[in-house]
Short mmCIF file of C-alpha atoms in Angstrom, two decimals:
data_model
loop_
_atom_site.label_atom_id
_atom_site.label_comp_id
_atom_site.label_asym_id
_atom_site.label_seq_id
_atom_site.Cartn_x
_atom_site.Cartn_y
_atom_site.Cartn_z
CA MET A 1024 41.86 -49.85 19.90
CA SER A 1025 43.14 -46.36 18.97
CA ASN A 1026 41.54 -44.30 16.16
CA GLN A 1027 44.88 -43.45 14.53
CA LYS A 1028 44.57 -42.29 10.91
CA ASN A 1029 46.57 -43.50 8.08
CA ARG A 1030 46.86 -42.16 4.48
CA LEU A 1031 43.35 -43.33 3.84
CA GLY A 1032 42.17 -40.53 6.05
CA ILE A 1033 39.95 -42.96 7.88
CA GLY A 1034 40.18 -43.95 11.54
CA GLN A 1035 40.84 -47.70 12.27
CA ASN A 1036 37.40 -47.89 13.98
CA SER A 1037 35.64 -46.79 10.82
CA LEU A 1038 37.32 -49.46 8.62
CA LYS A 1039 35.84 -52.86 8.32
CA LYS A 1040 37.93 -55.71 9.73
CA ALA A 1041 38.55 -58.68 7.47
CA LEU A 1042 36.06 -61.43 8.28
CA ASN A 1043 36.07 -65.17 8.09
CA PRO A 1044 35.81 -65.70 4.31
CA ALA A 1045 32.71 -67.91 4.76
CA ARG A 1046 30.90 -65.04 6.61
CA LEU A 1047 32.32 -62.54 4.12
CA ALA A 1048 30.73 -64.30 1.22
CA LEU A 1049 27.38 -63.79 2.86
CA SER A 1050 27.86 -60.13 3.42
CA VAL A 1051 28.88 -59.19 -0.13
CA PHE A 1052 26.35 -59.08 -3.04
CA LEU A 1053 27.84 -61.15 -5.78
CA PHE A 1054 27.52 -59.45 -9.25
CA GLY A 1055 27.80 -61.49 -12.40
CA GLY A 1056 30.27 -60.57 -15.04
CA VAL A 1057 32.81 -61.77 -17.62
CA ILE A 1058 36.03 -60.05 -16.57
CA THR A 1059 38.73 -62.45 -15.61
CA PRO A 1060 40.75 -61.47 -12.57
CA SER A 1061 44.43 -60.83 -12.86
CA TYR A 1062 46.85 -62.13 -10.03
CA ALA A 1063 50.26 -60.64 -11.02
CA THR A 1064 51.86 -59.45 -7.78
CA ILE A 1065 53.02 -55.82 -7.83
CA ASN A 1066 56.79 -55.36 -7.53
CA CYS A 1067 57.75 -52.03 -5.77
CA ALA A 1068 61.33 -52.15 -7.01
CA GLY A 1069 62.16 -49.03 -8.94
CA PHE A 1070 59.11 -47.13 -7.81
CA LEU A 1071 59.84 -46.52 -4.08
CA PRO A 1072 60.38 -42.83 -3.22
CA SER A 1073 63.79 -41.59 -2.10
CA SER A 1074 62.33 -40.90 1.36
CA TYR A 1075 62.04 -44.70 1.85
CA PHE A 1076 65.70 -45.35 1.30
CA GLU A 1077 66.72 -42.28 3.36
CA ARG A 1078 64.74 -43.95 6.26
CA ILE A 1079 66.29 -47.40 6.02
CA LYS A 1080 69.83 -46.50 5.17
CA ASN A 1081 70.75 -46.30 8.91
CA ASN A 1082 69.08 -49.60 9.74
CA PRO A 1083 71.39 -51.74 11.89
CA PRO A 1084 73.26 -54.63 10.09
CA PHE A 1085 72.09 -58.20 10.36
CA MET A 1086 73.46 -59.56 13.66
CA GLY A 1087 74.10 -63.02 12.41
CA LYS A 1088 75.66 -65.10 9.55
CA LEU A 1089 74.53 -67.82 7.18
CA VAL A 1090 77.14 -70.58 7.20
CA GLU A 1091 77.28 -73.21 4.42
CA GLN A 1092 77.73 -76.85 5.62
CA ALA A 1093 79.46 -79.69 3.84
CA ASN A 1094 76.13 -81.40 3.29
CA GLY A 1095 74.70 -78.41 1.41
CA ARG A 1096 72.63 -77.29 4.30
CA GLN A 1097 72.94 -73.94 6.01
CA GLN A 1098 73.22 -72.75 9.61
CA LEU A 1099 72.23 -69.38 11.08
CA THR A 1100 74.82 -68.37 13.60
CA ASP A 1101 75.30 -65.27 15.73
CA LEU A 1102 78.33 -63.12 15.19
CA ASN A 1103 80.45 -65.25 17.70
CA GLY A 1104 79.74 -68.40 15.66
CA ASN A 1105 77.15 -69.91 18.01
CA VAL A 1106 74.49 -71.83 16.12
CA VAL A 1107 71.06 -70.13 16.33
CA ILE A 1108 69.25 -72.55 14.04
CA ASP A 1109 70.48 -75.31 11.66
CA ASN A 1110 69.32 -77.67 8.94
CA LEU A 1111 68.24 -74.81 6.65
CA HIS A 1112 68.04 -74.93 2.91
CA ASN A 1113 67.64 -72.11 0.39
CA ALA A 1114 68.18 -69.57 3.01
CA TYR A 1115 68.39 -65.82 2.28
CA ILE A 1116 68.89 -62.72 4.48
CA LEU A 1117 66.14 -60.21 3.83
CA MET A 1118 66.80 -56.45 4.37
CA ASP A 1119 69.23 -57.18 7.22
CA LYS A 1120 66.23 -58.21 9.31
CA TYR A 1121 65.07 -61.75 8.45
CA VAL A 1122 66.12 -65.13 7.09
CA LEU A 1123 63.71 -66.81 4.73
CA ALA A 1124 64.54 -70.44 4.40
CA GLN A 1125 63.30 -74.04 4.12
CA LYS A 1126 63.47 -76.49 6.99
CA ASN A 1127 62.43 -80.05 6.61
CA GLY A 1128 60.86 -79.10 3.29
CA LYS A 1129 58.77 -76.29 4.51
CA TYR A 1130 59.25 -72.50 4.33
CA GLY A 1131 59.47 -70.18 7.29
CA VAL A 1132 61.03 -66.87 8.41
CA VAL A 1133 63.22 -66.14 11.47
CA ASN A 1134 65.09 -63.06 12.69
CA ALA A 1135 68.84 -62.90 13.56
CA ALA A 1136 68.18 -64.21 17.10
CA GLY A 1137 66.33 -67.21 15.73
CA LYS A 1138 62.90 -65.91 16.78
CA ILE A 1139 60.34 -67.48 14.50
CA ILE A 1140 58.25 -64.86 12.60
CA VAL A 1141 56.59 -67.34 10.16
CA PRO A 1142 56.65 -71.03 11.29
CA PHE A 1143 58.37 -73.54 9.01
CA LYS A 1144 55.14 -75.19 7.82
CA TYR A 1145 54.28 -73.49 4.50
CA ASP A 1146 54.66 -74.66 0.95
CA ASP A 1147 55.42 -71.21 -0.32
CA ILE A 1148 56.08 -67.74 1.02
CA GLN A 1149 55.80 -64.60 -1.10
CA THR A 1150 57.10 -61.18 0.05
CA GLU A 1151 57.73 -57.80 -1.56
CA PRO A 1152 61.24 -57.20 -2.92
CA ASP A 1153 63.11 -54.23 -1.23
CA ILE A 1154 60.52 -54.14 1.64
CA TYR A 1155 59.75 -57.46 3.32
CA THR A 1156 57.37 -56.11 5.80
CA SER A 1157 54.79 -58.93 5.48
CA PHE A 1158 54.49 -62.49 4.18
CA ILE A 1159 51.89 -64.20 2.01
CA VAL A 1160 51.92 -67.81 3.01
CA SER A 1161 50.42 -70.80 1.05
CA VAL A 1162 49.56 -74.39 2.03
CA GLY A 1163 48.64 -76.96 -0.55
CA SER A 1164 45.80 -79.49 -0.12
CA SER A 1165 45.24 -83.05 -1.38
CA GLU A 1166 42.70 -81.68 -3.80
CA GLY A 1167 45.26 -79.54 -5.43
CA ASN A 1168 43.84 -76.33 -4.08
CA ASN A 1169 46.03 -73.80 -2.11
CA LYS A 1170 44.99 -71.92 0.95
CA GLN A 1171 46.65 -68.53 1.41
CA GLY A 1172 47.04 -66.04 4.28
CA ILE A 1173 49.02 -63.07 5.38
CA ILE A 1174 51.43 -62.87 8.31
CA ASN A 1175 52.87 -59.50 9.40
CA ARG A 1176 56.55 -58.67 10.42
CA HIS A 1177 55.67 -59.38 14.00
CA GLY A 1178 54.45 -62.96 13.38
CA GLY A 1179 50.75 -62.07 13.72
CA TRP A 1180 48.02 -63.00 11.36
CA VAL A 1181 46.72 -60.18 9.06
CA TYR A 1182 44.44 -62.62 7.21
CA PRO A 1183 44.17 -66.32 8.28
CA LEU A 1184 44.58 -69.22 5.86
CA ALA A 1185 41.56 -69.39 3.55
CA ASP A 1186 40.46 -70.38 -0.02
CA VAL A 1187 41.43 -67.04 -1.41
CA GLY A 1188 43.90 -65.51 -3.84
CA ILE A 1189 46.24 -62.89 -2.32
CA GLN A 1190 48.82 -60.66 -3.93
CA HIS A 1191 50.83 -57.58 -2.87
CA ALA A 1192 49.14 -54.42 -4.16
CA HIS A 1193 50.94 -51.38 -2.65
CA TYR A 1194 53.39 -50.23 -0.03
CA ASP A 1195 52.91 -46.79 1.55
CA ALA A 1196 56.44 -45.74 2.47
CA ASP A 1197 55.25 -42.69 4.42
CA TYR A 1198 53.25 -44.81 6.83
CA ASP A 1199 55.31 -48.02 6.46
CA GLN A 1200 52.20 -49.95 5.52
CA ASP A 1201 51.45 -52.86 3.16
CA TYR A 1202 48.30 -53.33 1.05
CA PHE A 1203 46.99 -56.56 -0.55
CA LEU A 1204 44.44 -57.65 -3.06
CA VAL A 1205 42.29 -60.48 -1.71
CA THR A 1206 39.98 -62.41 -4.02
CA ASN A 1207 37.46 -64.80 -2.46
CA ASN A 1208 36.41 -68.13 -3.94
CA PHE A 1209 39.76 -68.26 -5.70
CA ALA A 1210 40.52 -71.87 -4.94
CA THR A 1211 37.12 -73.10 -6.26
CA ASN A 1212 37.59 -71.22 -9.52
CA ALA A 1213 34.36 -69.39 -8.93
CA LYS A 1214 33.79 -65.81 -9.95
CA GLY A 1215 35.13 -64.26 -6.75
CA LEU A 1216 35.22 -60.58 -5.79
CA THR A 1217 38.31 -58.72 -4.96
CA GLY A 1218 39.04 -56.10 -2.21
CA LEU A 1219 41.98 -54.04 -0.98
CA LEU A 1220 43.20 -55.05 2.58
CA ASP A 1221 45.80 -53.17 4.64
CA ASP A 1222 48.45 -54.94 6.86
CA ARG A 1223 46.34 -54.44 9.97
CA GLY A 1224 43.57 -56.55 8.53
CA TYR A 1225 41.21 -53.70 7.67
CA TRP A 1226 39.44 -53.24 4.33
CA ALA A 1227 40.33 -50.14 2.53
CA VAL A 1228 38.03 -51.34 -0.23
CA MET A 1229 35.67 -54.11 0.54
CA PRO A 1230 35.60 -57.10 -1.87
CA GLN A 1231 33.16 -55.88 -4.48
CA TYR A 1232 34.97 -55.82 -7.84
CA GLU A 1233 35.88 -58.57 -10.33
CA VAL A 1234 39.21 -56.85 -11.13
CA ILE A 1235 41.33 -54.38 -9.21
CA ASN A 1236 44.50 -52.96 -10.92
CA PRO A 1237 46.72 -50.72 -8.88
CA LEU A 1238 47.87 -47.89 -11.18
CA ASN A 1239 50.59 -46.13 -9.16
CA PRO A 1240 51.80 -48.53 -6.44
CA CYS A 1241 54.72 -47.70 -4.05
CA THR A 1242 55.28 -44.19 -5.59
CA GLY A 1243 54.73 -42.30 -2.37
CA GLN A 1244 51.39 -40.93 -3.59
CA PRO A 1245 47.83 -41.90 -2.77
CA LEU A 1246 46.84 -44.99 -4.55
CA TYR A 1247 44.51 -45.16 -7.56
CA LEU A 1248 43.03 -48.31 -8.95
CA GLN A 1249 41.30 -49.34 -12.17
CA VAL A 1250 38.42 -51.55 -11.24
CA GLY A 1251 36.19 -53.86 -13.22
CA LEU A 1252 32.72 -55.03 -12.59
CA GLN A 1253 30.06 -56.52 -14.97
CA ASN A 1254 32.11 -55.88 -18.06
CA LYS A 1255 32.66 -52.22 -17.07
CA THR A 1256 35.70 -50.45 -15.85
CA ALA A 1257 36.15 -47.25 -13.68
CA LEU A 1258 38.83 -45.35 -11.82
CA ILE A 1259 38.71 -45.20 -8.03
CA ASP A 1260 41.01 -43.87 -5.28
CA GLN A 1261 42.09 -45.82 -2.22
CA ASN A 1262 39.01 -44.56 -0.34
CA ASN A 1263 36.79 -46.19 -2.99
CA LYS A 1264 35.78 -42.84 -4.30
CA VAL A 1265 34.93 -43.00 -8.01
CA ILE A 1266 37.04 -40.68 -10.13
CA ILE A 1267 36.05 -41.94 -13.64
CA PRO A 1268 32.69 -43.58 -13.64
CA PHE A 1269 31.98 -47.15 -14.78
CA SER A 1270 31.66 -47.54 -18.57
CA VAL A 1271 31.98 -50.26 -21.15
CA ASN A 1272 34.84 -50.13 -23.70
CA GLN A 1273 36.97 -48.08 -21.41
CA HIS A 1274 40.59 -48.55 -20.54
CA ILE A 1275 42.32 -46.58 -17.78
CA GLU A 1276 45.96 -46.37 -16.77
CA SER A 1277 48.41 -43.99 -15.15
CA PHE A 1278 49.85 -41.46 -17.59
CA ASN A 1279 52.79 -40.11 -15.57
CA ASN A 1280 53.69 -41.87 -12.33
CA ASN A 1281 57.12 -40.10 -12.15
CA VAL A 1282 55.95 -36.45 -12.27
CA SER A 1283 53.33 -34.27 -10.50
CA PRO A 1284 50.49 -33.75 -10.80
CA LEU A 1285 49.41 -37.38 -11.36
CA LEU A 1286 47.48 -37.76 -14.55
CA PHE A 1287 45.54 -40.66 -16.08
CA LEU A 1288 45.03 -41.80 -19.63
CA ARG A 1289 41.42 -42.85 -20.43
CA SER A 1290 40.97 -44.66 -23.77
CA ARG A 1291 37.78 -45.40 -25.48
CA LEU A 1292 37.95 -48.84 -27.02
CA SER A 1293 36.23 -50.15 -30.24
CA ASP A 1294 32.99 -52.05 -29.86
CA GLY A 1295 33.56 -55.79 -29.48
CA PHE A 1296 36.92 -55.54 -27.82
CA ALA A 1297 36.81 -57.69 -24.67
CA SER A 1298 36.74 -55.49 -21.65
CA SER A 1299 38.60 -58.27 -19.72
CA ASN A 1300 41.54 -57.12 -21.87
CA ALA A 1301 41.25 -53.56 -20.63
CA ILE A 1302 43.72 -54.55 -17.80
CA VAL A 1303 46.56 -54.44 -20.32
CA MET A 1304 48.67 -51.33 -21.18
CA SER A 1305 47.29 -49.05 -23.91
CA GLU A 1306 50.47 -49.40 -25.97
CA ASP A 1307 49.59 -53.02 -26.49
CA ILE A 1308 46.05 -52.39 -27.83
CA GLN A 1309 46.56 -49.27 -29.93
CA GLU A 1310 44.63 -50.66 -32.91
CA ASN A 1311 41.56 -51.06 -30.56
CA ILE A 1312 41.52 -47.43 -29.28
CA VAL A 1313 39.08 -45.02 -30.86
CA SER A 1314 39.80 -41.90 -28.87
CA ALA A 1315 41.56 -40.81 -25.73
CA GLN A 1316 41.64 -38.31 -22.90
CA ILE A 1317 44.12 -37.06 -20.28
CA ILE A 1318 42.25 -36.96 -16.90
CA ASN A 1319 43.43 -35.40 -13.70
CA ALA A 1320 42.91 -36.81 -10.13
CA ASN A 1321 39.65 -34.91 -9.76
CA GLY A 1322 38.25 -36.68 -12.72
CA ASN A 1323 38.42 -33.61 -15.02
CA ALA A 1324 39.54 -33.84 -18.58
CA VAL A 1325 42.81 -32.00 -19.35
CA LEU A 1326 43.04 -32.88 -22.99
CA ALA A 1327 41.00 -34.86 -25.51
CA SER A 1328 42.31 -36.69 -28.68
CA GLU A 1329 40.40 -38.08 -31.60
CA ALA A 1330 43.02 -40.96 -31.83
CA PRO A 1331 45.21 -42.94 -29.40
CA ILE A 1332 47.69 -40.84 -27.42
CA ARG A 1333 50.96 -42.43 -28.33
CA LYS A 1334 54.43 -42.02 -26.84
CA LEU A 1335 57.27 -41.28 -29.16
CA LEU A 1336 59.88 -43.98 -29.07
CA TYR A 1337 62.95 -41.92 -27.94
CA HIS A 1338 61.37 -38.78 -26.60
CA GLN A 1339 59.27 -37.89 -23.46
CA LEU A 1340 56.59 -36.62 -25.74
CA TYR A 1341 53.17 -37.90 -26.85
CA THR A 1342 51.09 -37.48 -30.03
CA TYR A 1343 47.42 -36.46 -29.92
CA LYS A 1344 44.90 -35.55 -32.62
CA GLN A 1345 42.24 -32.81 -32.87
CA ALA A 1346 40.24 -31.64 -35.86
CA GLU A 1347 42.22 -34.25 -38.04
CA LYS A 1348 45.53 -32.63 -37.08
CA PHE A 1349 48.35 -33.98 -34.92
CA GLY A 1350 50.11 -32.25 -32.08
CA LEU A 1351 52.49 -33.00 -29.23
CA ILE A 1352 52.17 -32.94 -25.42
CA ASN A 1353 54.59 -33.70 -22.58
CA ASP A 1354 54.00 -35.98 -19.62
CA ARG A 1355 52.38 -33.12 -17.68
CA GLY A 1356 49.78 -32.80 -20.39
CA ASP A 1357 51.22 -29.46 -21.61
CA VAL A 1358 50.83 -28.72 -25.32
CA ILE A 1359 54.34 -28.62 -26.86
CA LEU A 1360 53.15 -28.37 -30.50
CA LYS A 1361 49.71 -27.31 -31.39
CA PRO A 1362 47.66 -29.79 -33.52
CA GLU A 1363 48.49 -28.39 -36.99
CA PHE A 1364 50.24 -31.32 -38.58
CA ASP A 1365 48.86 -33.60 -41.15
CA GLY A 1366 50.83 -36.71 -39.98
CA TYR A 1367 54.12 -37.80 -38.52
CA ARG A 1368 56.74 -40.48 -38.75
CA ASP A 1369 58.52 -41.80 -35.77
CA ASP A 1370 61.98 -43.14 -36.71
CA ALA A 1371 63.11 -43.56 -33.14
CA ASP A 1372 65.89 -41.10 -32.81
CA THR A 1373 64.43 -38.88 -35.50
CA VAL A 1374 60.82 -37.73 -35.71
CA TRP A 1375 59.28 -36.13 -38.74
CA LEU A 1376 56.07 -34.05 -38.83
CA GLU A 1377 54.17 -33.34 -42.04
CA LYS A 1378 52.49 -30.00 -42.81
CA ASN A 1379 51.16 -28.87 -46.15
CA GLY A 1380 53.06 -31.56 -47.91
CA LYS A 1381 56.40 -30.74 -46.28
CA MET A 1382 58.36 -32.79 -43.66
CA PHE A 1383 59.82 -31.02 -40.64
CA GLY A 1384 62.24 -32.66 -38.21
CA LEU A 1385 61.10 -32.40 -34.60
CA ASN A 1386 64.47 -30.95 -33.60
CA THR A 1387 63.85 -27.99 -35.91
CA LEU A 1388 60.51 -27.27 -34.19
CA ILE A 1389 61.35 -27.62 -30.54
CA LYS A 1390 64.54 -27.73 -28.38
CA SER A 1391 65.99 -31.16 -28.21
CA ASP A 1392 65.02 -33.18 -24.97
#
């Protein structure tokens, strides 16, 4: 096996290969906790860098056709009309490369030549919109539990079927590589631990957290993740380096995915607010935020606020509070208005700031954005 490096900066031989889940459970110390894992699959649509679309725009067209039949079924034919595979149902062409369809009630994936990538024997197949480089397959059981696994674009197993929960977590467009969150003991509803697995079957982050929430997936930048363990949260990078240490009553999210440098919003939560809810967006828990900080990717504080850092409705600006006064920053953390205002009112298209009992329109204080 070569020791080729990827964005993780780690050779393949130094990464740990995904093990049989039964053996894996023996190799990972199980921590107790009260955080409930989240299983919403990441959707890269709208976040992929322009370099990805530049790379795929010259991909060859799909060398086949889907033909509707009178009985409602579909056939895959070549461009000369020769039948490649028939008796398909709910068939779709993916990225001019594959056909995902049902056959005899089971899902599978083939290419234009009819080569089977994923056999037609799965109850469900999940794949990443706009990418389609790997496939999460599911098989139900008589007990009502699903087994899940991952098959790559070549038809090989990344992670064999097991009693785990799997979701897409990230796509690295520079290295054409998928990443997944894998949670063990998922089918038994036990308190399983979650890790980050790449599409070669190597653990970027071994299963050791109760919650992993990717903060900037598919953006063309190194991946950062909010993780939860034993009722505490932290920020790590994709090498499992801790950027913001574990703490209770802490919420972390990306502050500015669309600009550089990447910054993070760390909010201190009120006592008694369930840390399991710290996986939501800060805008949904404003009343539970006591104070906030803007943190850079090195873990250093860029700006501190005595109150929640709030985005103005119709402006790319944010309010913050210091010494009982309000100011404004942009999405790079730059101060636009120093904290010298007693209050503000956001009327969407018009923002008013109060100083010494007088109201000033935002458009009179700064250039319109």
